[in-house]
Amino acid sequence: MMVPRVAVLFGFGINCDHETKAVFELAGAEAHRIHVNRFISGDSNLAEFDILAVPGGFSFGDHLGSGRLLGNRMRFAMRDALRDFVDAGKPIIGICNGFQVLVKTGLLPGPDAGQSPDFVQRGSLGLNDSGRYEDRWVTLEFDPNSPCIWTKGMTRMTCPVRHGEGKYIMPTPQALEALSTNHQLTVRYVDPSTAVGEGLSDTALPYPLSPNGSMRNVAGICDATGLVFGLMPHPEANYARWLHPDHTRGTAPVGQGNALDSWEGEGLQMFRNAIEYVKQNR
Amino acid sequence: MRDVRGDVVRRQLHADHGCNVERVRSICGYLIQGETAAEAIAARVDDLFADPIIEHGAANTLFLTTDLFDQTPDIVVTVGFKPGVTDNPGKAATDGYLTLFPEDAGAKISTYTTYAFYGAGEIDPTWLAGTLHNGLIERALVGDSAACQAGMWPALDYPTPPEQVFIQPKTIDLECEDELLEKISFEGLLALNLEEMRAIQAHYRDEEVRALRTTHGISPDAPTDVELECLAQTWSEHCKHKIFASRIHHVDHETGEDTVIDSLFKTHIMTPTHDMQKDVDWLLSVFHDNSGVIAWDDTWSVCMKAETHNSPSALDPYGGAMTGIVGVNRDILGTGLGARPIANTDVFCFGPPNWEGTLPDNLFHPSRVLRGVHAGVRVGGNESGIPTVNGAIVFDDRYIGKPLVYCGTVGIMPRHLPDGRPSHIKTPVAGDIVYMVGGRVGYDGIHGATFSSLELTEESPSSAVQIGDPITQKKMVDMILEARDEGLISCITDNGAGGLSSSIGEMAEYTNGCEIDLATVPLKQAGLSPWEILVSESQERMTVAVRPADQAAFEALADLHEVEATPVATFTSTGMFHVRYGEETVAYLPIEFLHDGVPQLQLESEWTPPHQTPFVTPNEADHNELLSSMLQRPNIASKETWVRQYDHEVIAQTAIKPFVGVERDGPGDAGVIAPLHGDPHGLVISCGIAPRYSDIDAGAMAAAAIDEAVRNAVCVGLDVDKMAGLDNFCWPDPIESVKTPDGRFKLAQLVRANRELERVCRAYRLPCVSGKDSMKNDYGSGKDKISIPPTLLFSLFGDHPDVRNSATSDFKEAGDRIYLVGHSKQELGASELSFMMRERNSDNGIGGNVPLLLNPEQNLATYRQLSSTIHQGWVKTAHDCSEGGLAIALAEMCIGGRIGASVDIDGTGDGDLWARLWGESLGRIVVTVKPEHESDFLATMKGHPTTILGEVTATSVLEMVDGETPLISSDVNELAQAWKGTLDMTGGVA
């Protein structure tokens, strides 16, 4: 059986590389931590991988805007390799700082359907309205009609946000509406007291239900193909139920798969989805 | 679009000073020194300096002149760094600039921030600028309303550091009178006492030494400046712990004891641990390395270290605290052949944040210290990708004089490297090449070690303050761990206090010699003198030894990670610490003299119990009011606002977080991590600290700190048979002198604390594996002198067999049965309640019986049983009973579960009602158990003090009675509000 190969980027202050590698492996892939410079120098070849993950962290200390400097290195030094990867229909995920990087490189939300990546920045992530970096658990819901391959079959999940710059912004209402129409606003913060599947709302939720003041409570978006996906919350941090704040209360939600002897957390499914997609589309 | 940077300033002015400004706008400025044409840069502004979607960018303008600022501000303040101060955004900007303009290799960028204030007409612009910058490291320019009207905007120049004057190595004549020796030490900031200066003098009188020196072409009969500075660093209190190593004549006027103690450290800390090492097989490395290492399972070992960074944090709270946390991370990286830092702990002691009294000169208001220290640790920890899993914040008036900033780090490493070497053992041999890795050496950070051994005065040097650079360090950590796994490292240590002089000097003990060439050391700026290069404590550096055959691989790895690594020395077996600057020998000291030449201090200690007016409980009281007031006390109030800004979950391993419960706002007792992904095997990290008790007896303070650390860890499910501790002592100067007339008493406090440390640790089978002391925590002199209360932080790390069976403090479900484990005794002395009553009426005292740990062996047995009930899954709720006693513990448990409880405190011990409700007797834990597990629980706890208190109720009210006497009936949501309000200090999110 084919085992998808995942490149987990690291270097320059990325710091969720170990756990991101681990969750891909728990979900059935073969994952490697690869330093950004190995791709730039040609030491490693991105084309030899099936999935690219840009993990969370503080690349270059978030100075000059989160994701900006690492985004520039990738935009200028890995341009062709990244374009070929996307054109080849291979999935990419950016989590937290990785999402910020993908937005700053222009891979998210990306150009209109049918076009190759043009590396033009179309949206942004600004400082949280609170002005504070915070670590807190949030409740997320997914657009069931999103083309995103990473979130198929997922309705609601909980996991932590850990960021200071997570407020998703589009420059015009028209641009935001276009993403919404295309179902690219894949995942959003919701009020946990709503019924499951009925939480999505365009009206801004109060802090801290929306931890950052994002437009339409957006937590993550995908590109027009649904293969490139980024989100501010950390699904990998809820790979096991023992990481859930409610596990001593006996109420930590159970994940969809059966890894970890019924202790699988809700977040693992997202990584399994991409692995299954690669297996089925090779 | 919202200007969040401006909003933050506006909110803080309101929260800290009650000062209302309508609006604040912010501008991020970049000053570029380079060869690229201004037009070329202007064309790329949106590629680098400004976000094209959410920001406006422009080049060659102050912005305030553009039509984006069509309204004239009332005040404009521009803040930038002073020359030579670490500018991390500037460094990142330079890196990004080189991505765009690679040909402009020599370019440099400095950053500044401008704030424009609207609706601020009543505010003094100079005062405003003072709140926005620290003059020790930053510059501020102010435009007042007249300047704004006139369009005269403040503009900073590029901060060019002054030329460093290279001073040729020189010799210092020590053939002089004692008085002059003392003067040389004092004026040179050497912090060496007369005895030590004489020992150095004697060394250079030795004929053999003189002969040997002559053959190496170095001044035969007098030290060079490099040697004297090197000795001062190596022999500093900070590096040699001279007080803990001293010979103490101790007199106890209470018992009549008159005795001599030869080294507190050896007697009370090292010997007990070495004794315990004979009984267990998991104590791999204790005391001699950068942190203590224990075997965790067959494949992995874990280590822990805690440090203090008090003096730097007093001068620059942000930079001082940041270097504290990233510094202790390097201790872990420098353990064995390199461990990976995986968890941080932070414990702070500050003056009250709401202090309204006067402040001595040069001291910051406690709220500013809190904000700065917190921000430094937050940035240092978060950007390094290390979760902060445990900590505490303690408040006392006396910490205004010197804040305490304890930073701890836990590390993990494979027990054996791929090449088979045990990773906790360093393996250098003569001939190995010594690299300096990471940052460069600068003028910043000269004399840090000696400075921290002096007390804080108005003239304290600013060069002792640095700002950390977590990203440079993160790159280095990534690189070094790869080098370790590839087997390229034979020895590694951190460059901390004393710089290269200490790091290479200490490692040279392994091979018995080294030869350093200071001319090869990369510098931040030209012109540093040889002694400055040797002792500078510039941050983010490790010293790594590599076999000659591995040099190429090591350097290639450094290149890949964009980390600077430069060979600066070679290990030898000559017995000499040999330092050259180019061809010239500038230091030639015997390794033995360098490390063992310092004379032992002879000190006097005298114990007379301090007099304290007894705490007398009032005849009548409204315990509901007391509960609300106690919950609002800074020492008890929720620290959630601050703690939530730490990343406590990166690495995806944190199973018990700092805040727990339905709303995730109940207090966590200890951190639990499961660091191997997919495996629930856990590690518990906790701490204990009880400085109030020192006002009665520092010995009781120490015992309480240790018991609290153990209790906290037991609450989450510690395996008490595998735990290790760290002792971090922060003391006022305990050496009797004109400035410290009560030195004998303060030393006696230290003696008593150490004796209790030994007694309790032996009873708990709890080895101390690493520790540190900071012994000059005073401010000023005479009647204005402020000395901190003697403070021991006890940190603990231990095994947790399976994190799936853990307990948290939040009440779970109505019907759960509540028990108290332990006894409440008549011990209200120095309690938080007594301090509150004294603040309400200064006639009240805080004296009386302080909590004592009379039978720790019994406590351990009880803890072991309780842990097993958690491991069985019977107990899911446990909470330590400490500050504010049972009333506070139960209130916090109700808050965590947002549920009520009905409790009767009758039968919980022989103390009176006040002692049982508010007392802080040690060894007590509140637990709940479901009715179906109650008989199993009670059977396990048989023979151990376990008293039914009541049950969790399907209400929102905490009801407490003492038999027939009603005590408390409080709404849980109101309790939560009281508890969470005091330390919020955010000014909201609007």
Tab-separated table of N, CA and C in Angstrom, chain B residues 204-310:
chain	number	residue	atom	x	y	z
B	204	TYR	N	50.854	35.557	42.521
B	204	TYR	CA	51.882	36.193	41.688
B	204	TYR	C	53.195	36.401	42.438
B	205	ARG	N	53.221	36.015	43.708
B	205	ARG	CA	54.478	36.073	44.459
B	205	ARG	C	55.185	34.723	44.428
B	206	ASP	N	54.474	33.713	43.978
B	206	ASP	CA	55.021	32.349	43.949
B	206	ASP	C	56.130	32.267	42.894
B	207	GLU	N	57.334	31.834	43.336
B	207	GLU	CA	58.491	31.826	42.429
B	207	GLU	C	58.281	30.884	41.240
B	208	GLU	N	57.648	29.724	41.503
B	208	GLU	CA	57.407	28.780	40.404
B	208	GLU	C	56.488	29.388	39.367
B	209	VAL	N	55.442	30.079	39.857
B	209	VAL	CA	54.511	30.736	38.950
B	209	VAL	C	55.259	31.761	38.113
B	210	ARG	N	56.095	32.536	38.778
B	210	ARG	CA	56.830	33.594	38.072
B	210	ARG	C	57.733	33.010	36.983
B	211	ALA	N	58.390	31.909	37.326
B	211	ALA	CA	59.308	31.301	36.358
B	211	ALA	C	58.544	30.805	35.130
B	212	LEU	N	57.410	30.134	35.395
B	212	LEU	CA	56.608	29.596	34.311
B	212	LEU	C	56.083	30.716	33.421
B	213	ARG	N	55.655	31.779	34.041
B	213	ARG	CA	55.105	32.910	33.275
B	213	ARG	C	56.176	33.549	32.395
B	214	THR	N	57.392	33.636	32.940
B	214	THR	CA	58.481	34.239	32.157
B	214	THR	C	58.700	33.462	30.857
B	215	THR	N	58.649	32.126	30.964
B	215	THR	CA	58.897	31.349	29.750
B	215	THR	C	57.784	31.530	28.719
B	216	HIS	N	56.587	31.972	29.138
B	216	HIS	CA	55.508	32.183	28.184
B	216	HIS	C	55.326	33.648	27.806
B	217	GLY	N	56.292	34.461	28.200
B	217	GLY	CA	56.293	35.849	27.735
B	217	GLY	C	55.166	36.694	28.289
B	218	ILE	N	54.705	36.367	29.502
B	218	ILE	CA	53.655	37.166	30.116
B	218	ILE	C	54.202	37.734	31.416
B	219	SER	N	53.724	38.921	31.792
B	219	SER	CA	54.266	39.605	32.975
B	219	SER	C	54.403	38.620	34.124
B	220	PRO	N	55.594	38.402	34.653
B	220	PRO	CA	55.809	37.333	35.632
B	220	PRO	C	55.169	37.610	36.989
B	221	ASP	N	55.143	38.852	37.427
B	221	ASP	CA	54.822	39.103	38.835
B	221	ASP	C	53.555	39.936	39.047
B	222	ALA	N	52.771	40.104	38.008
B	222	ALA	CA	51.531	40.872	38.172
B	222	ALA	C	50.492	40.338	37.192
B	223	PRO	N	49.217	40.341	37.614
B	223	PRO	CA	48.173	39.845	36.708
B	223	PRO	C	47.935	40.807	35.551
B	224	THR	N	47.592	40.272	34.410
B	224	THR	CA	47.107	41.126	33.323
B	224	THR	C	45.658	41.477	33.634
B	225	ASP	N	45.156	42.501	32.944
B	225	ASP	CA	43.735	42.850	33.143
B	225	ASP	C	42.839	41.673	32.766
B	226	VAL	N	43.262	40.918	31.748
B	226	VAL	CA	42.470	39.757	31.337
B	226	VAL	C	42.388	38.741	32.483
B	227	GLU	N	43.526	38.503	33.139
B	227	GLU	CA	43.542	37.515	34.236
B	227	GLU	C	42.698	37.972	35.425
B	228	LEU	N	42.861	39.257	35.773
B	228	LEU	CA	42.140	39.753	36.937
B	228	LEU	C	40.616	39.710	36.685
B	229	GLU	N	40.206	40.105	35.504
B	229	GLU	CA	38.777	40.066	35.162
B	229	GLU	C	38.269	38.624	35.146
B	230	CYS	N	39.098	37.745	34.607
B	230	CYS	CA	38.713	36.340	34.522
B	230	CYS	C	38.544	35.740	35.920
B	231	LEU	N	39.489	36.064	36.816
B	231	LEU	CA	39.381	35.571	38.195
B	231	LEU	C	38.152	36.165	38.878
B	232	ALA	N	37.906	37.451	38.641
B	232	ALA	CA	36.748	38.091	39.280
B	232	ALA	C	35.449	37.414	38.831
B	233	GLN	N	35.365	37.057	37.556
B	233	GLN	CA	34.166	36.378	37.066
B	233	GLN	C	34.045	34.993	37.678
B	234	THR	N	35.156	34.244	37.607
B	234	THR	CA	35.108	32.854	38.048
B	234	THR	C	34.882	32.765	39.557
B	235	TRP	N	35.428	33.739	40.284
B	235	TRP	CA	35.278	33.716	41.739
B	235	TRP	C	34.081	34.527	42.219
B	236	SER	N	33.226	34.981	41.324
B	236	SER	CA	32.101	35.811	41.762
B	236	SER	C	31.131	34.970	42.581
B	237	GLU	N	30.389	35.643	43.438
B	237	GLU	CA	29.357	34.965	44.216
B	237	GLU	C	28.419	34.222	43.265
B	238	HIS	N	28.116	34.870	42.126
B	238	HIS	CA	27.200	34.296	41.132
B	238	HIS	C	27.701	32.938	40.631
B	239	CYS	N	29.021	32.842	40.372
B	239	CYS	CA	29.551	31.595	39.797
B	239	CYS	C	30.019	30.602	40.851
B	240	LYS	N	30.540	31.098	41.960
B	240	LYS	CA	31.152	30.184	42.944
B	240	LYS	C	30.285	29.922	44.167
B	241	HIS	N	29.186	30.655	44.305
B	241	HIS	CA	28.279	30.424	45.438
B	241	HIS	C	29.053	30.411	46.755
B	242	LYS	N	29.778	31.492	46.992
B	242	LYS	CA	30.719	31.539	48.107
B	242	LYS	C	30.024	31.511	49.464
B	243	ILE	N	28.801	32.048	49.511
B	243	ILE	CA	28.101	32.036	50.800
B	243	ILE	C	27.647	30.613	51.130
B	244	PHE	N	27.132	29.910	50.148
B	244	PHE	CA	26.723	28.517	50.382
B	244	PHE	C	27.930	27.608	50.646
B	245	ALA	N	29.116	28.055	50.180
B	245	ALA	CA	30.317	27.241	50.404
B	245	ALA	C	31.085	27.674	51.651
B	246	SER	N	30.591	28.700	52.334
B	246	SER	CA	31.392	29.308	53.420
B	246	SER	C	31.410	28.448	54.683
B	247	ARG	N	32.312	28.811	55.566
B	247	ARG	CA	32.386	28.198	56.895
B	247	ARG	C	31.621	29.129	57.825
B	248	ILE	N	30.577	28.594	58.437
B	248	ILE	CA	29.666	29.446	59.213
B	248	ILE	C	29.730	29.086	60.690
B	249	HIS	N	29.983	30.116	61.496
B	249	HIS	CA	29.861	29.957	62.940
B	249	HIS	C	28.438	30.321	63.316
B	250	HIS	N	27.671	29.322	63.745
B	250	HIS	CA	26.238	29.526	63.971
B	250	HIS	C	25.910	29.443	65.471
B	251	VAL	N	25.240	30.486	65.952
B	251	VAL	CA	24.815	30.524	67.349
B	251	VAL	C	23.307	30.655	67.384
B	252	ASP	N	22.663	29.799	68.203
B	252	ASP	CA	21.204	29.856	68.323
B	252	ASP	C	20.868	30.256	69.750
B	253	HIS	N	20.372	31.476	69.938
B	253	HIS	CA	20.072	31.955	71.296
B	253	HIS	C	18.820	31.330	71.874
B	254	GLU	N	18.044	30.674	71.041
B	254	GLU	CA	16.833	30.007	71.526
B	254	GLU	C	17.198	28.687	72.192
B	255	THR	N	18.144	27.947	71.579
B	255	THR	CA	18.479	26.604	72.078
B	255	THR	C	19.843	26.546	72.748
B	256	GLY	N	20.642	27.602	72.586
B	256	GLY	CA	21.986	27.601	73.134
B	256	GLY	C	23.013	26.916	72.239
B	257	GLU	N	22.598	26.483	71.079
B	257	GLU	CA	23.518	25.811	70.162
B	257	GLU	C	24.631	26.755	69.711
B	258	ASP	N	25.841	26.225	69.636
B	258	ASP	CA	26.988	27.010	69.155
B	258	ASP	C	27.826	26.047	68.328
B	259	THR	N	27.798	26.235	67.011
B	259	THR	CA	28.384	25.199	66.155
B	259	THR	C	29.007	25.802	64.900
B	260	VAL	N	29.752	24.963	64.175
B	260	VAL	CA	30.355	25.424	62.926
B	260	VAL	C	29.821	24.556	61.785
B	261	ILE	N	29.417	25.207	60.700
B	261	ILE	CA	28.922	24.481	59.523
B	261	ILE	C	29.914	24.712	58.391
B	262	ASP	N	30.472	23.631	57.879
B	262	ASP	CA	31.427	23.754	56.772
B	262	ASP	C	30.672	23.538	55.460
B	263	SER	N	30.188	24.617	54.894
B	263	SER	CA	29.446	24.627	53.622
B	263	SER	C	28.005	24.141	53.774
B	264	LEU	N	27.072	25.076	53.682
B	264	LEU	CA	25.643	24.729	53.700
B	264	LEU	C	25.311	23.826	52.532
B	265	PHE	N	25.916	24.114	51.392
B	265	PHE	CA	25.599	23.345	50.185
B	265	PHE	C	25.998	21.888	50.356
B	266	LYS	N	27.265	21.680	50.753
B	266	LYS	CA	27.722	20.285	50.879
B	266	LYS	C	26.956	19.552	51.971
B	267	THR	N	26.726	20.255	53.095
B	267	THR	CA	26.128	19.603	54.253
B	267	THR	C	24.654	19.271	54.025
B	268	HIS	N	23.914	20.253	53.535
B	268	HIS	CA	22.447	20.110	53.561
B	268	HIS	C	21.812	19.822	52.212
B	269	ILE	N	22.562	19.994	51.141
B	269	ILE	CA	21.952	19.777	49.825
B	269	ILE	C	22.630	18.619	49.098
B	270	MET	N	23.970	18.687	48.976
B	270	MET	CA	24.668	17.688	48.193
B	270	MET	C	24.693	16.325	48.891
B	271	THR	N	25.046	16.298	50.164
B	271	THR	CA	25.166	15.020	50.867
B	271	THR	C	23.842	14.244	50.878
B	272	PRO	N	22.715	14.901	51.232
B	272	PRO	CA	21.456	14.134	51.207
B	272	PRO	C	21.156	13.545	49.824
B	273	THR	N	21.399	14.314	48.765
B	273	THR	CA	21.111	13.798	47.425
B	273	THR	C	22.026	12.620	47.093
B	274	HIS	N	23.308	12.757	47.424
B	274	HIS	CA	24.228	11.652	47.159
B	274	HIS	C	23.839	10.404	47.966
B	275	ASP	N	23.327	10.607	49.170
B	275	ASP	CA	22.851	9.455	49.955
B	275	ASP	C	21.682	8.783	49.244
B	276	MET	N	20.777	9.592	48.723
B	276	MET	CA	19.604	9.011	48.044
B	276	MET	C	20.006	8.345	46.735
B	277	GLN	N	21.074	8.855	46.117
B	277	GLN	CA	21.545	8.296	44.849
B	277	GLN	C	21.939	6.822	45.023
B	278	LYS	N	22.310	6.451	46.263
B	278	LYS	CA	22.701	5.051	46.498
B	278	LYS	C	21.493	4.124	46.448
B	279	ASP	N	20.279	4.688	46.675
B	279	ASP	CA	19.082	3.847	46.777
B	279	ASP	C	18.287	3.730	45.483
B	280	VAL	N	18.515	4.620	44.544
B	280	VAL	CA	17.714	4.568	43.304
B	280	VAL	C	18.649	4.532	42.107
B	281	ASP	N	18.104	4.050	40.971
B	281	ASP	CA	18.955	3.942	39.782
B	281	ASP	C	18.658	5.026	38.749
B	282	TRP	N	17.771	5.982	39.122
B	282	TRP	CA	17.349	6.944	38.106
B	282	TRP	C	17.987	8.320	38.243
B	283	LEU	N	18.847	8.512	39.234
B	283	LEU	CA	19.525	9.812	39.353
B	283	LEU	C	20.785	9.776	38.498
B	284	LEU	N	20.684	10.262	37.263
B	284	LEU	CA	21.790	10.097	36.317
B	284	LEU	C	22.889	11.125	36.523
B	285	SER	N	22.525	12.372	36.753
B	285	SER	CA	23.533	13.422	36.839
B	285	SER	C	23.019	14.505	37.766
B	286	VAL	N	23.724	14.746	38.853
B	286	VAL	CA	23.270	15.751	39.809
B	286	VAL	C	24.365	16.779	40.055
B	287	PHE	N	23.966	18.023	40.180
B	287	PHE	CA	24.791	19.175	40.578
B	287	PHE	C	25.876	19.607	39.604
B	288	HIS	N	26.649	18.681	39.001
B	288	HIS	CA	27.847	19.174	38.336
B	288	HIS	C	27.583	19.724	36.946
B	289	ASP	N	26.434	19.382	36.344
B	289	ASP	CA	26.176	19.871	34.981
B	289	ASP	C	25.258	21.087	35.033
B	290	ASN	N	24.865	21.569	33.837
B	290	ASN	CA	24.017	22.762	33.771
B	290	ASN	C	22.611	22.532	34.302
B	291	SER	N	22.185	21.270	34.372
B	291	SER	CA	20.916	20.946	35.012
B	291	SER	C	21.016	19.522	35.527
B	292	GLY	N	20.070	19.157	36.405
B	292	GLY	CA	20.074	17.801	36.959
B	292	GLY	C	19.296	16.867	36.045
B	293	VAL	N	19.817	15.654	35.845
B	293	VAL	CA	19.216	14.719	34.887
B	293	VAL	C	18.717	13.471	35.609
B	294	ILE	N	17.484	13.064	35.308
B	294	ILE	CA	16.983	11.789	35.823
B	294	ILE	C	16.515	10.919	34.664
B	295	ALA	N	16.634	9.616	34.853
B	295	ALA	CA	16.127	8.680	33.841
B	295	ALA	C	14.608	8.683	33.960
B	296	TRP	N	13.923	8.800	32.834
B	296	TRP	CA	12.456	8.869	32.870
B	296	TRP	C	11.854	7.531	32.451
B	297	ASP	N	12.391	6.958	31.382
B	297	ASP	CA	12.061	5.563	31.052
B	297	ASP	C	13.334	4.942	30.468
B	298	ASP	N	13.208	3.809	29.790
B	298	ASP	CA	14.418	3.156	29.294
B	298	ASP	C	15.082	3.931	28.167
B	299	THR	N	14.310	4.741	27.471
B	299	THR	CA	14.803	5.404	26.273
B	299	THR	C	15.101	6.882	26.476
B	300	TRP	N	14.405	7.496	27.422
B	300	TRP	CA	14.502	8.955	27.557
B	300	TRP	C	14.885	9.362	28.976
B	301	SER	N	15.634	10.446	29.050
B	301	SER	CA	15.878	11.064	30.349
B	301	SER	C	15.366	12.497	30.309
B	302	VAL	N	15.062	13.036	31.484
B	302	VAL	CA	14.580	14.414	31.565
B	302	VAL	C	15.450	15.188	32.557
B	303	CYS	N	15.497	16.483	32.362
B	303	CYS	CA	16.327	17.312	33.224
B	303	CYS	C	15.621	18.629	33.490
B	304	MET	N	16.040	19.312	34.545
B	304	MET	CA	15.403	20.587	34.853
B	304	MET	C	16.387	21.521	35.527
B	305	LYS	N	16.168	22.812	35.268
B	305	LYS	CA	17.012	23.851	35.855
B	305	LYS	C	16.151	25.083	36.070
B	306	ALA	N	16.383	25.811	37.154
B	306	ALA	CA	15.727	27.112	37.337
B	306	ALA	C	16.790	28.142	37.703
B	307	GLU	N	16.611	29.343	37.224
B	307	GLU	CA	17.559	30.439	37.429
B	307	GLU	C	16.791	31.654	37.910
B	308	THR	N	17.512	32.640	38.390
B	308	THR	CA	16.877	33.928	38.666
B	308	THR	C	17.543	35.001	37.822
B	309	HIS	N	16.792	36.023	37.518
B	309	HIS	CA	17.331	37.161	36.779
B	309	HIS	C	16.783	38.435	37.407
B	310	ASN	N	17.133	38.639	38.671
B	310	ASN	CA	16.488	39.684	39.461
B	310	ASN	C	17.013	41.084	39.161
